[in-house]
């Protein structure tokens, strides 16, 4: 229904935001049609009856198209198997997006004609596990037998209990982390159950599951016979297999009938469920069970059918998740290196995983021709080293050539040694400049990144270096040490690097991001850490769940990464900017007065501080929310505008002459315009006394805050 609206609206040239608004009025419940939607959403009916002609026309066409086949789709991983040639049973055809034949029957009808349909999933997680094991072998010389790790490993379960499951397959969402902290799993069965329960429907049972595990809620069974199959899940029915086994035990179902029950529940086949209910009641009564209890059990199973999950599936996923958790617990750097290697194309995920590395205390170093391999690896000091293949413009052949030469003949001594030794038929100017720009030569020589791109009389210095390397190779291949031979020969001189200033920090970081996709050696916002830590209350990634911010005063900071200045069809100016912080980016569009008042800030590379609210887009009836800034400032001016005072919290037992003298020297060193205050705490009477310095004011710098944070005598600080 929603797709019909959007498709027709596109043909009818309805503005995208308007089509989106109307489509979102359709309730998200499965099976919702126009007929049902009109009854449930009066606003939609009003649009149909009294809206603009173009919108009413769009809805009319969409109603006609509703329910018809839009296109022929292909299952992502479904494979059809039969005992003979498929064409004996099915109409088959070719498809532009498939290497194999495809059926012309819909998936749900294929099994009705006797075919077996299997789904073969390809999981990136398996590649991550493989890479992590290779990393461990490379960095520690240890062979990890991942298929036979202990399922009772304490360190692995502690990782789950702390909710430190970022990058852990199936267990990395914020909601799952919260539940894991409450559950504190200590056995593999808990992980299987959580994997099955953390989905819409069964999720409501998670609090009860946690309370029963920790003895805060009584475990009860409708029949004593049920304990055998429900004890692992603390009396809560979680899996289809439990229902299958219980139906056999309580009502003497055959294995075939139990499997039919599983199928009826999993595929929600009402007619089959009704037929099996009679057989269940008959078998249960025959085995001497109370009719009321049997009806209750069946009613519970009918509700369970809405979210039935099979244990075999959950067990396999839980086991793969456990393997990743084991690697993260015991080989954290090697595991995170593998995770980064397999997510290079997803900048948002890379940012999340880089933050996780920082939280874990793991250092992520930039690319280095003397230490990097193709993928992310771990060096001898336990730091993660960026992979050379992750640098744009540096091809596979170049990477393989560098690693081969390094492994066979030792580390490169300097840049001249590098171009003299590597195979220059596989490594060209573009490769060298890509490596230089990304920092791959930073540890190799005294050359700055900008020097590689400086013009000489013979091209850029990168070209000069490559020509020098080629001459040395020709000379060596001819078995000559000099240009002319003899005692009066002239040696090939190493070219002298041109003297040019290094790129400024922003230029260097932007070029680095262009080549490797992220800011690695630093971040442009690092200079504003103090402002961000003390005056913002929202990360841009929080806009991904914008409903939680509805109606709140939001303060964000970031760098402008994209700008657009445009005009509407009626000639009115408007514009959009994309603001980016450490966590994510967000695009916002400003119209009319809002745009005219703030367009001076619409400049790529500006560092901005924004205050605003999350509200309905366009009008209060819209379902779509957006962040609307009400005030913008340059981030560089916030310190002066916002920082009026700093208060140091000190308990009275720490207040001695040594601290006073230390503070006096620090205050003199950091003179400025911010008022200095003290909050002195006396624990026995729980009394706070506020005092202020009459003679001294401070310049709040990161160096000063680092001193305060590191001090064992200053409890905390507050900036206002």
XYZ file of C-alpha atoms in Angstrom:
720
model
C 0.000 0.000 0.000
C 2.777 2.427 0.927
C 4.782 1.463 -2.145
C 1.747 2.048 -4.370
C 1.454 5.609 -3.009
C 5.142 6.350 -3.513
C 5.255 4.880 -7.042
C 2.195 6.799 -8.243
C 3.346 10.006 -6.523
C 6.658 9.816 -8.388
C 4.845 9.548 -11.742
C 2.419 12.316 -10.784
C 5.382 14.530 -9.744
C 4.151 14.956 -6.160
C 6.980 16.442 -4.005
C 8.934 13.702 -2.255
C 8.312 15.020 1.252
C 4.558 15.186 0.609
C 4.436 11.637 -0.812
C 6.470 10.440 2.152
C 4.122 12.162 4.612
C 1.029 10.503 3.081
C 2.676 7.066 2.866
C 3.645 7.270 6.544
C -0.022 7.760 7.463
C -0.613 4.102 6.510
C -0.294 2.035 9.733
C 2.715 -0.300 9.818
C 0.657 -3.371 10.747
C 1.045 -6.300 8.300
C -1.907 -6.707 5.947
C -3.039 -3.092 6.199
C -4.950 -2.095 3.051
C -6.397 1.245 1.932
C -9.822 0.127 3.166
C -8.459 -0.554 6.668
C -6.244 2.527 6.696
C -9.156 4.882 5.878
C -11.062 3.514 8.869
C -8.106 3.755 11.245
C -6.659 7.112 10.124
C -9.282 9.881 9.743
C -6.627 12.273 8.412
C -6.004 9.967 5.450
C -9.709 9.786 4.646
C -9.939 13.562 4.801
C -7.046 13.878 2.331
C -8.816 11.419 0.002
C -12.124 13.312 0.195
C -11.051 16.948 0.532
C -7.359 17.121 -0.353
C -5.710 18.704 -3.368
C -6.707 17.231 -6.739
C -3.221 15.849 -7.459
C -3.111 14.070 -4.071
C -6.629 12.635 -4.436
C -5.746 11.450 -7.947
C -2.601 9.803 -6.599
C -4.550 7.934 -3.909
C -7.105 6.813 -6.497
C -4.476 5.290 -8.783
C -2.662 3.761 -5.791
C -5.880 1.996 -4.712
C -6.160 0.431 -8.174
C -2.526 -0.772 -8.067
C -2.679 -1.998 -4.463
C -2.039 -5.732 -4.185
C -0.798 -6.254 -7.738
C 2.642 -7.676 -8.493
C 5.072 -4.794 -8.784
C 8.084 -6.733 -10.051
C 9.640 -10.191 -10.143
C 11.906 -10.504 -7.146
C 14.628 -13.025 -6.345
C 15.163 -14.570 -2.923
C 18.569 -13.544 -1.576
C 19.657 -17.079 -0.706
C 16.823 -19.535 -1.452
C 17.850 -22.660 -3.357
C 15.252 -25.111 -4.765
C 16.124 -28.828 -4.710
C 14.215 -31.680 -6.383
C 14.834 -35.381 -7.039
C 14.712 -34.912 -10.850
C 15.120 -32.059 -13.325
C 13.359 -28.973 -11.995
C 11.556 -28.393 -15.282
C 9.560 -31.582 -14.641
C 7.858 -29.805 -11.730
C 8.228 -26.037 -12.156
C 8.230 -23.353 -14.820
C 11.771 -21.923 -14.701
C 13.456 -18.959 -16.356
C 16.621 -16.893 -16.413
C 16.953 -13.514 -14.728
C 19.350 -10.619 -15.254
C 20.361 -10.594 -11.569
C 20.880 -14.352 -11.139
C 23.521 -16.827 -12.281
C 21.222 -19.804 -11.646
C 17.765 -20.493 -13.062
C 14.877 -18.998 -11.102
C 11.410 -20.430 -10.536
C 8.347 -18.627 -11.841
C 6.366 -19.801 -8.827
C 6.285 -17.702 -5.717
C 8.322 -19.132 -2.832
C 5.331 -20.208 -0.737
C 3.942 -22.363 -3.590
C 7.208 -24.157 -4.356
C 6.948 -26.562 -1.408
C 3.324 -27.372 -2.326
C 4.531 -29.073 -5.524
C 7.029 -31.208 -3.619
C 10.186 -29.089 -3.808
C 12.675 -28.602 -0.963
C 13.605 -24.947 -0.383
C 16.830 -24.286 1.518
C 18.199 -20.884 2.517
C 21.994 -20.676 2.400
C 23.175 -17.555 4.209
C 26.586 -15.979 3.766
C 27.717 -14.344 7.007
C 30.417 -11.678 7.114
C 30.974 -12.754 10.724
C 32.551 -16.026 9.536
C 35.113 -14.004 7.560
C 35.782 -11.851 10.639
C 36.449 -15.003 12.708
C 38.794 -16.325 9.996
C 40.683 -13.005 9.792
C 40.954 -12.750 13.582
C 42.477 -16.244 13.821
C 45.006 -15.322 11.117
C 45.825 -12.104 13.016
C 46.457 -14.063 16.235
C 48.792 -16.427 14.376
C 50.637 -13.491 12.811
C 51.033 -11.401 15.987
C 51.337 -14.076 18.699
C 52.216 -17.256 16.854
C 49.210 -19.007 18.428
C 46.859 -21.372 16.595
C 43.299 -20.827 17.841
C 41.025 -23.857 17.380
C 37.848 -21.795 17.307
C 35.521 -24.757 16.708
C 36.553 -26.361 20.002
C 36.779 -23.414 22.421
C 35.364 -24.054 25.885
C 31.691 -23.125 26.231
C 32.265 -22.386 29.928
C 34.943 -19.703 29.500
C 34.601 -17.206 32.345
C 36.224 -14.241 30.575
C 33.781 -14.594 27.673
C 30.708 -14.604 29.921
C 32.064 -11.611 31.869
C 32.264 -9.709 28.577
C 28.552 -10.454 28.011
C 27.669 -9.561 31.609
C 29.351 -6.150 31.256
C 27.420 -5.514 28.035
C 30.662 -5.007 26.090
C 29.238 -6.611 22.960
C 29.928 -3.987 20.288
C 30.936 -5.917 17.119
C 29.543 -9.170 18.558
C 27.241 -10.897 16.077
C 23.532 -10.664 17.113
C 24.339 -9.088 20.500
C 25.548 -5.566 19.677
C 22.396 -3.419 19.922
C 21.982 -1.011 22.855
C 18.801 -2.780 23.996
C 20.506 -6.161 23.996
C 23.453 -4.754 25.970
C 21.076 -3.442 28.628
C 19.393 -6.831 29.020
C 22.727 -8.674 29.111
C 23.861 -6.502 32.029
C 20.708 -7.516 33.895
C 20.862 -11.192 32.913
C 24.603 -11.685 33.545
C 24.665 -14.903 31.465
C 26.963 -17.619 32.764
C 25.988 -20.558 30.539
C 25.565 -21.116 26.840
C 21.822 -21.835 27.179
C 21.290 -18.225 28.348
C 22.812 -16.915 25.121
C 20.642 -19.187 22.968
C 17.539 -17.963 24.806
C 18.469 -14.262 24.599
C 19.094 -14.615 20.880
C 15.581 -16.029 20.440
C 13.854 -13.643 22.875
C 15.312 -10.360 21.629
C 12.730 -9.792 18.892
C 9.357 -8.023 18.733
C 6.858 -10.147 20.648
C 8.974 -12.368 22.897
C 10.978 -9.331 24.037
C 8.288 -8.652 26.660
C 9.303 -11.891 28.405
C 12.948 -10.851 28.863
C 12.447 -9.094 32.268
C 10.665 -12.195 33.592
C 13.404 -14.437 32.153
C 16.067 -12.353 33.960
C 14.137 -12.270 37.256
C 13.555 -16.034 37.196
C 17.246 -16.715 36.556
C 18.226 -14.652 39.599
C 15.482 -15.988 41.861
C 13.463 -12.785 42.037
C 10.445 -14.458 40.422
C 9.031 -17.928 41.041
C 9.372 -20.510 38.255
C 5.985 -22.187 37.700
C 4.821 -24.929 35.330
C 1.210 -25.589 34.214
C 1.951 -29.330 34.439
C 4.825 -31.063 36.256
C 5.649 -32.855 32.984
C 6.608 -29.520 31.418
C 9.640 -28.981 33.658
C 11.775 -31.438 31.694
C 11.677 -29.267 28.577
C 11.215 -25.776 30.069
C 13.755 -25.803 32.918
C 16.567 -24.487 30.656
C 14.466 -21.384 29.955
C 13.182 -20.963 33.528
C 9.632 -22.110 32.717
C 9.156 -19.756 29.742
C 8.368 -21.259 26.328
C 10.993 -19.845 23.988
C 11.477 -22.361 21.160
C 9.353 -24.281 18.668
C 11.204 -27.455 19.656
C 9.872 -27.120 23.210
C 6.305 -27.074 21.893
C 7.018 -30.083 19.659
C 8.436 -32.136 22.526
C 5.680 -31.083 24.954
C 2.934 -31.955 22.461
C 4.359 -35.470 22.265
C 4.648 -35.775 26.019
C 1.303 -34.210 27.022
C -0.959 -35.306 24.132
C 0.962 -38.238 22.630
C 1.485 -36.441 19.299
C 3.476 -38.405 16.744
C 6.716 -36.839 15.516
C 4.940 -36.019 12.258
C 2.080 -34.273 14.088
C 4.593 -32.373 16.245
C 6.385 -31.188 13.112
C 3.042 -30.155 11.566
C 2.422 -28.102 14.722
C 5.817 -26.435 14.287
C 5.037 -25.647 10.660
C 1.549 -24.339 11.479
C 2.980 -22.063 14.183
C 5.982 -20.860 12.161
C 3.951 -20.091 9.042
C 0.785 -19.074 10.938
C -1.465 -21.604 9.149
C -4.727 -21.115 11.075
C -6.634 -24.051 9.547
C -3.867 -26.487 10.482
C -3.673 -25.044 14.018
C -7.434 -25.524 14.495
C -7.225 -29.138 13.318
C -4.306 -29.884 15.641
C -6.084 -28.256 18.609
C -8.741 -30.978 18.561
C -6.094 -33.690 18.451
C -4.167 -32.024 21.298
C -7.260 -31.828 23.528
C -8.185 -35.418 22.719
C -4.688 -36.746 23.430
C -4.259 -34.669 26.574
C -7.573 -35.793 28.083
C -6.708 -39.383 27.235
C -3.463 -38.978 29.221
C -5.436 -37.781 32.258
C -4.757 -34.035 32.143
C -7.295 -31.421 33.247
C -9.272 -29.837 30.364
C -8.907 -26.281 31.740
C -5.119 -26.601 31.958
C -4.957 -28.085 28.445
C -6.978 -25.151 27.076
C -4.684 -22.683 28.855
C -1.567 -24.390 27.450
C -3.008 -24.352 23.920
C -4.019 -20.701 24.255
C -0.464 -19.868 25.368
C 0.896 -21.768 22.380
C -1.394 -19.863 20.014
C 0.025 -16.596 21.375
C 3.529 -18.063 21.122
C 2.871 -18.872 17.434
C 3.033 -15.126 16.726
C 6.773 -15.139 17.405
C 7.756 -18.828 17.377
C 11.492 -19.339 16.916
C 13.389 -22.578 16.403
C 16.162 -23.443 18.843
C 18.429 -24.970 16.197
C 18.607 -21.620 14.406
C 19.177 -19.686 17.619
C 21.828 -22.165 18.799
C 23.868 -21.795 15.608
C 23.725 -18.004 15.821
C 24.553 -18.043 19.539
C 27.545 -20.290 18.876
C 28.934 -17.976 16.183
C 28.333 -15.047 18.539
C 30.128 -16.918 21.339
C 33.124 -17.529 19.065
C 33.380 -13.794 18.288
C 33.010 -12.983 22.006
C 35.733 -15.489 22.900
C 38.092 -13.842 20.423
C 37.228 -10.365 21.699
C 37.769 -11.436 25.325
C 41.111 -13.218 24.755
C 42.545 -11.548 21.636
C 40.887 -8.089 21.588
C 43.293 -6.297 19.232
C 43.347 -9.129 16.701
C 39.556 -9.391 16.777
C 38.963 -5.654 16.350
C 41.512 -5.559 13.506
C 39.451 -8.215 11.720
C 36.221 -6.295 12.368
C 37.710 -3.092 10.948
C 39.058 -4.936 7.882
C 35.628 -6.318 7.016
C 33.725 -3.026 7.446
C 35.877 -0.587 5.495
C 33.086 0.358 3.113
C 30.770 1.427 5.952
C 32.120 4.654 7.436
C 29.453 4.813 10.167
C 30.383 1.356 11.414
C 34.095 2.121 11.182
C 33.516 5.148 13.429
C 31.659 3.003 15.977
C 34.390 0.349 15.957
C 37.148 2.953 16.255
C 35.373 4.345 19.336
C 35.164 0.805 20.716
C 38.908 0.387 20.207
C 39.484 3.585 22.220
C 37.171 2.338 24.988
C 39.100 -0.936 25.096
C 42.388 0.957 25.325
C 43.547 -0.277 21.905
C 45.677 2.028 19.797
C 44.809 2.219 16.082
C 47.810 3.366 14.061
C 47.810 4.703 10.526
C 49.202 2.794 7.533
C 52.950 2.139 7.469
C 54.854 0.506 4.582
C 57.235 -1.084 7.088
C 54.560 -2.659 9.277
C 51.169 -2.795 7.545
C 49.828 -5.788 5.674
C 46.932 -5.722 3.212
C 44.314 -5.905 5.993
C 44.281 -4.486 9.509
C 46.741 -6.416 11.674
C 48.276 -6.195 15.150
C 51.911 -5.210 15.639
C 54.384 -6.518 18.222
C 53.318 -3.814 20.696
C 49.660 -4.875 20.561
C 48.507 -1.858 18.520
C 46.216 -2.228 15.507
C 47.904 -1.194 12.284
C 45.860 0.124 9.341
C 45.847 -2.074 6.227
C 47.517 -0.852 3.025
C 44.719 -2.258 0.849
C 42.290 0.070 2.633
C 43.960 3.131 1.063
C 42.121 4.352 -2.028
C 44.259 4.437 -5.128
C 46.727 1.845 -3.825
C 46.010 -1.303 -5.808
C 46.359 -4.936 -4.810
C 49.456 -5.431 -6.977
C 51.219 -2.508 -5.277
C 50.364 -3.796 -1.789
C 51.515 -7.331 -2.599
C 54.748 -5.986 -4.086
C 55.558 -3.896 -1.006
C 54.863 -6.758 1.434
C 56.806 -9.303 -0.670
C 59.896 -7.094 -0.893
C 59.764 -6.264 2.828
C 59.385 -9.909 3.853
C 62.198 -11.131 1.573
C 64.800 -8.376 2.051
C 63.959 -6.604 5.318
C 62.464 -3.272 6.312
C 62.864 -0.177 4.159
C 65.532 2.193 5.535
C 64.216 5.391 3.980
C 62.261 6.685 0.983
C 65.223 6.261 -1.380
C 65.680 2.663 -0.272
C 61.960 2.115 -0.883
C 61.982 3.271 -4.530
C 65.289 1.486 -5.178
C 63.867 -1.870 -4.037
C 60.164 -2.115 -4.884
C 58.896 -3.279 -8.271
C 58.092 0.012 -10.008
C 56.174 -1.780 -12.744
C 53.536 -2.564 -10.086
C 53.909 0.632 -8.039
C 53.299 3.880 -9.878
C 53.073 7.576 -9.070
C 49.424 7.304 -7.993
C 50.259 4.514 -5.534
C 53.195 6.433 -4.037
C 51.140 9.619 -3.655
C 48.235 7.688 -2.122
C 50.575 6.109 0.437
C 52.187 9.470 1.171
C 48.898 11.311 1.580
C 47.537 8.602 3.920
C 50.692 8.684 6.073
C 52.181 5.384 4.856
C 55.695 6.904 4.712
C 55.476 8.997 7.907
C 57.689 6.589 9.883
C 60.080 5.935 7.017
C 61.821 9.264 6.526
C 61.991 12.889 7.522
C 59.896 13.893 4.510
C 56.614 15.658 5.207
C 53.514 14.615 3.290
C 53.417 17.895 1.384
C 56.959 17.395 0.015
C 55.833 14.426 -2.089
C 53.491 16.756 -4.007
C 55.844 19.736 -4.312
C 56.726 20.740 -7.874
C 60.341 20.506 -8.987
C 61.844 21.258 -12.365
C 61.176 17.640 -13.292
C 57.584 17.054 -12.088
C 56.417 16.455 -8.518
C 58.901 15.047 -6.022
C 56.971 11.725 -6.136
C 57.752 11.510 -9.868
C 61.377 12.443 -9.238
C 61.683 9.650 -6.658
C 60.193 7.082 -9.041
C 62.564 8.170 -11.844
C 65.474 7.889 -9.418
C 64.386 4.386 -8.408
C 64.057 3.349 -12.061
C 67.563 4.638 -12.876
C 69.025 2.719 -9.942
C 67.319 -0.472 -11.119
C 68.596 -0.041 -14.688
C 72.064 0.597 -13.353
C 71.918 -2.496 -11.147
C 70.544 -4.711 -13.910
C 73.472 -3.693 -16.152
C 75.790 -4.632 -13.274
C 77.161 -1.078 -13.147
C 77.917 1.003 -10.115
C 78.458 4.225 -12.012
C 76.992 5.991 -14.977
C 80.140 5.868 -17.164
C 82.242 3.081 -15.645
C 85.906 3.367 -14.787
C 87.491 5.181 -11.895
C 86.166 8.591 -12.993
C 82.495 7.507 -12.866
C 79.723 9.711 -11.487
C 77.404 8.138 -8.931
C 73.631 8.583 -9.256
C 72.750 11.274 -6.754
C 69.789 10.943 -4.458
C 67.377 13.759 -5.352
C 67.060 16.439 -2.710
C 63.573 17.019 -1.357
C 62.147 20.494 -2.061
C 61.641 22.699 0.973
C 57.929 23.460 1.257
C 55.721 24.036 4.308
C 53.736 21.082 5.604
C 49.957 21.146 5.056
C 48.045 22.649 7.935
C 46.176 20.238 10.202
C 42.778 20.560 8.486
C 44.228 20.072 4.984
C 46.256 17.086 6.140
C 43.277 15.439 7.838
C 40.926 16.108 4.913
C 43.385 14.492 2.509
C 43.785 11.583 4.931
C 40.020 11.107 5.085
C 39.777 11.304 1.300
C 42.231 8.407 0.989
C 41.228 6.116 3.868
C 37.642 7.189 4.522
C 38.097 8.375 8.121
C 40.108 10.882 10.138
C 42.769 8.617 11.625
C 45.847 10.432 12.940
C 43.579 13.057 14.544
C 40.143 14.629 14.096
C 39.418 18.254 13.165
C 37.198 18.528 16.242
C 40.006 17.483 18.633
C 40.880 21.158 19.164
C 37.352 21.737 20.494
C 37.160 18.755 22.869
C 36.691 21.085 25.844
C 33.689 22.832 24.279
C 32.114 19.568 23.100
C 32.536 17.837 26.478
C 31.104 20.723 28.479
C 28.471 22.434 26.343
C 26.855 19.835 24.080
C 24.242 17.347 25.277
C 23.679 15.315 22.109
C 25.816 13.381 19.647
C 24.768 13.504 16.003
C 24.396 9.711 15.995
C 21.534 10.225 18.505
C 19.478 11.575 15.584
C 19.288 7.984 14.302
C 16.623 7.458 16.980
C 15.218 10.960 16.779
C 11.938 10.092 18.556
C 13.816 9.977 21.867
C 14.824 13.624 21.380
C 11.331 14.934 20.561
C 10.613 18.203 22.357
C 14.076 18.381 23.960
C 16.520 21.272 23.873
C 19.397 19.912 21.804
C 22.974 21.207 21.698
C 25.375 19.788 19.122
C 28.779 20.696 17.685
C 30.521 19.639 14.516
C 32.236 20.526 11.264
C 30.280 21.466 8.130
C 31.109 18.853 5.488
C 28.644 19.809 2.709
C 26.668 22.929 1.761
C 23.894 23.709 -0.749
C 22.379 27.116 -1.611
C 19.201 26.801 -3.701
C 15.905 28.492 -4.593
C 12.350 27.150 -4.583
C 10.098 27.092 -7.652
C 8.697 30.437 -6.512
C 12.170 31.968 -6.303
C 12.597 31.920 -2.512
C 16.106 31.077 -1.260
C 16.785 28.073 0.963
C 19.796 25.971 1.795
C 21.032 22.811 3.444
C 24.138 21.883 5.389
C 25.578 18.579 6.553
C 27.173 18.725 9.990
C 29.491 15.973 11.162
C 30.911 15.073 14.575
C 32.895 12.077 15.847
C 29.843 9.802 15.704
C 27.892 10.559 12.496
C 26.647 13.226 10.087
C 23.240 14.912 9.744
C 21.751 16.949 6.910
C 19.360 19.778 7.693
C 17.513 22.182 5.423
C 16.582 25.746 6.389
C 13.946 27.864 4.639
C 12.879 31.528 4.537
C 13.833 33.540 7.619
C 15.804 30.689 9.231
C 18.000 30.407 6.150
C 18.536 34.151 5.699
C 19.519 34.584 9.366
C 22.059 31.744 9.320
C 23.380 31.503 5.758
C 26.659 33.165 6.824
C 27.440 29.889 8.592
C 26.798 27.833 5.435
C 30.472 27.344 4.580
C 32.219 24.027 4.188
C 34.893 23.519 6.856
C 33.272 25.811 9.456
C 33.169 24.512 13.032
C 29.702 25.234 14.455
C 27.845 25.018 17.753
C 24.061 24.699 17.355
C 21.166 24.909 19.750
C 17.649 23.884 18.751
C 14.737 21.489 19.168
C 13.537 18.246 17.648
C 10.039 18.842 16.303
C 7.586 17.785 13.583
C 8.674 18.612 10.076
C 6.637 21.164 8.054
C 3.693 21.180 10.482
C 2.519 19.617 13.699
C 0.459 17.023 11.841
C 3.515 15.527 10.147
C 4.784 12.190 11.427
C 8.346 13.072 10.421
C 10.654 14.623 13.021
C 13.641 16.855 12.381
C 16.192 18.873 14.324
C 15.542 22.583 13.826
C 18.397 24.851 14.947
C 17.331 28.066 16.636
C 20.826 29.452 17.189
C 24.219 28.950 15.547
C 27.661 30.083 16.699
C 31.214 29.512 15.607
C 32.622 26.804 17.850
C 35.784 28.871 18.327
C 33.747 31.590 20.076
C 31.930 29.322 22.534
C 34.685 29.291 25.119
C 34.576 33.058 25.446
C 30.759 33.297 25.259
C 29.793 30.391 27.496
C 32.602 29.891 30.021
C 31.890 32.312 32.844
C 33.387 30.338 35.715
C 35.083 27.112 36.752
C 34.465 25.582 40.182
C 36.938 23.124 41.701
C 35.442 20.571 44.114
C 37.807 19.702 46.976
C 37.121 17.726 50.174
C 38.464 19.513 53.246
C 40.818 16.663 54.191
C 42.675 17.163 50.877
C 43.037 20.908 51.365
C 46.633 21.455 52.576
C 49.554 23.825 51.949
C 50.959 21.580 49.234
C 47.728 21.771 47.197
C 47.417 25.531 47.766
C 50.966 26.162 46.492
C 50.405 23.817 43.544
C 47.143 25.578 42.623
C 48.775 28.990 42.890
C 51.478 28.071 40.365
C 48.887 26.542 38.003
C 46.640 29.624 38.247
C 49.533 31.970 37.439
C 50.456 29.811 34.439
C 46.879 29.873 33.053
C 45.831 33.513 33.500
C 42.659 34.486 31.675
C 39.119 35.890 32.015
C 37.154 33.003 33.552
C 36.187 33.328 37.221
C 37.745 30.769 39.583
C 35.585 29.286 42.351
C 36.022 26.558 44.956
C 33.506 24.137 46.414
C 34.872 22.833 49.716
C 33.157 19.723 51.117
C 33.127 18.685 54.783
C 32.013 15.002 54.898
C 31.084 14.636 58.587
C 28.436 17.351 58.386
C 27.749 16.918 54.640
C 28.388 20.638 54.160
C 29.417 22.414 50.951
C 31.032 25.852 51.197
C 31.379 27.927 48.027
C 34.273 30.375 47.807
C 35.700 32.433 44.956
C 39.050 33.885 44.056
C 39.104 37.676 44.067
C 42.493 38.142 42.445
C 42.818 35.321 39.942
C 40.996 34.442 36.721
C 41.792 31.561 34.391
C 42.169 30.704 30.735
C 40.379 27.350 30.470
C 42.512 25.092 28.310
C 42.647 21.341 27.771
C 46.035 21.332 29.513
C 44.443 22.869 32.620
C 41.571 20.370 32.612
C 44.018 17.495 32.158
C 45.869 18.693 35.284
C 42.617 18.931 37.273
C 41.457 15.497 36.129
C 44.819 13.905 36.968
C 45.026 15.507 40.426
C 44.395 13.124 43.311
C 43.353 15.999 45.575
C 40.769 17.716 43.348
C 37.569 15.658 43.351
C 35.894 17.194 40.275
C 35.268 20.421 38.406
C 32.265 22.212 36.951
C 32.217 24.797 34.167
C 29.334 27.255 34.021
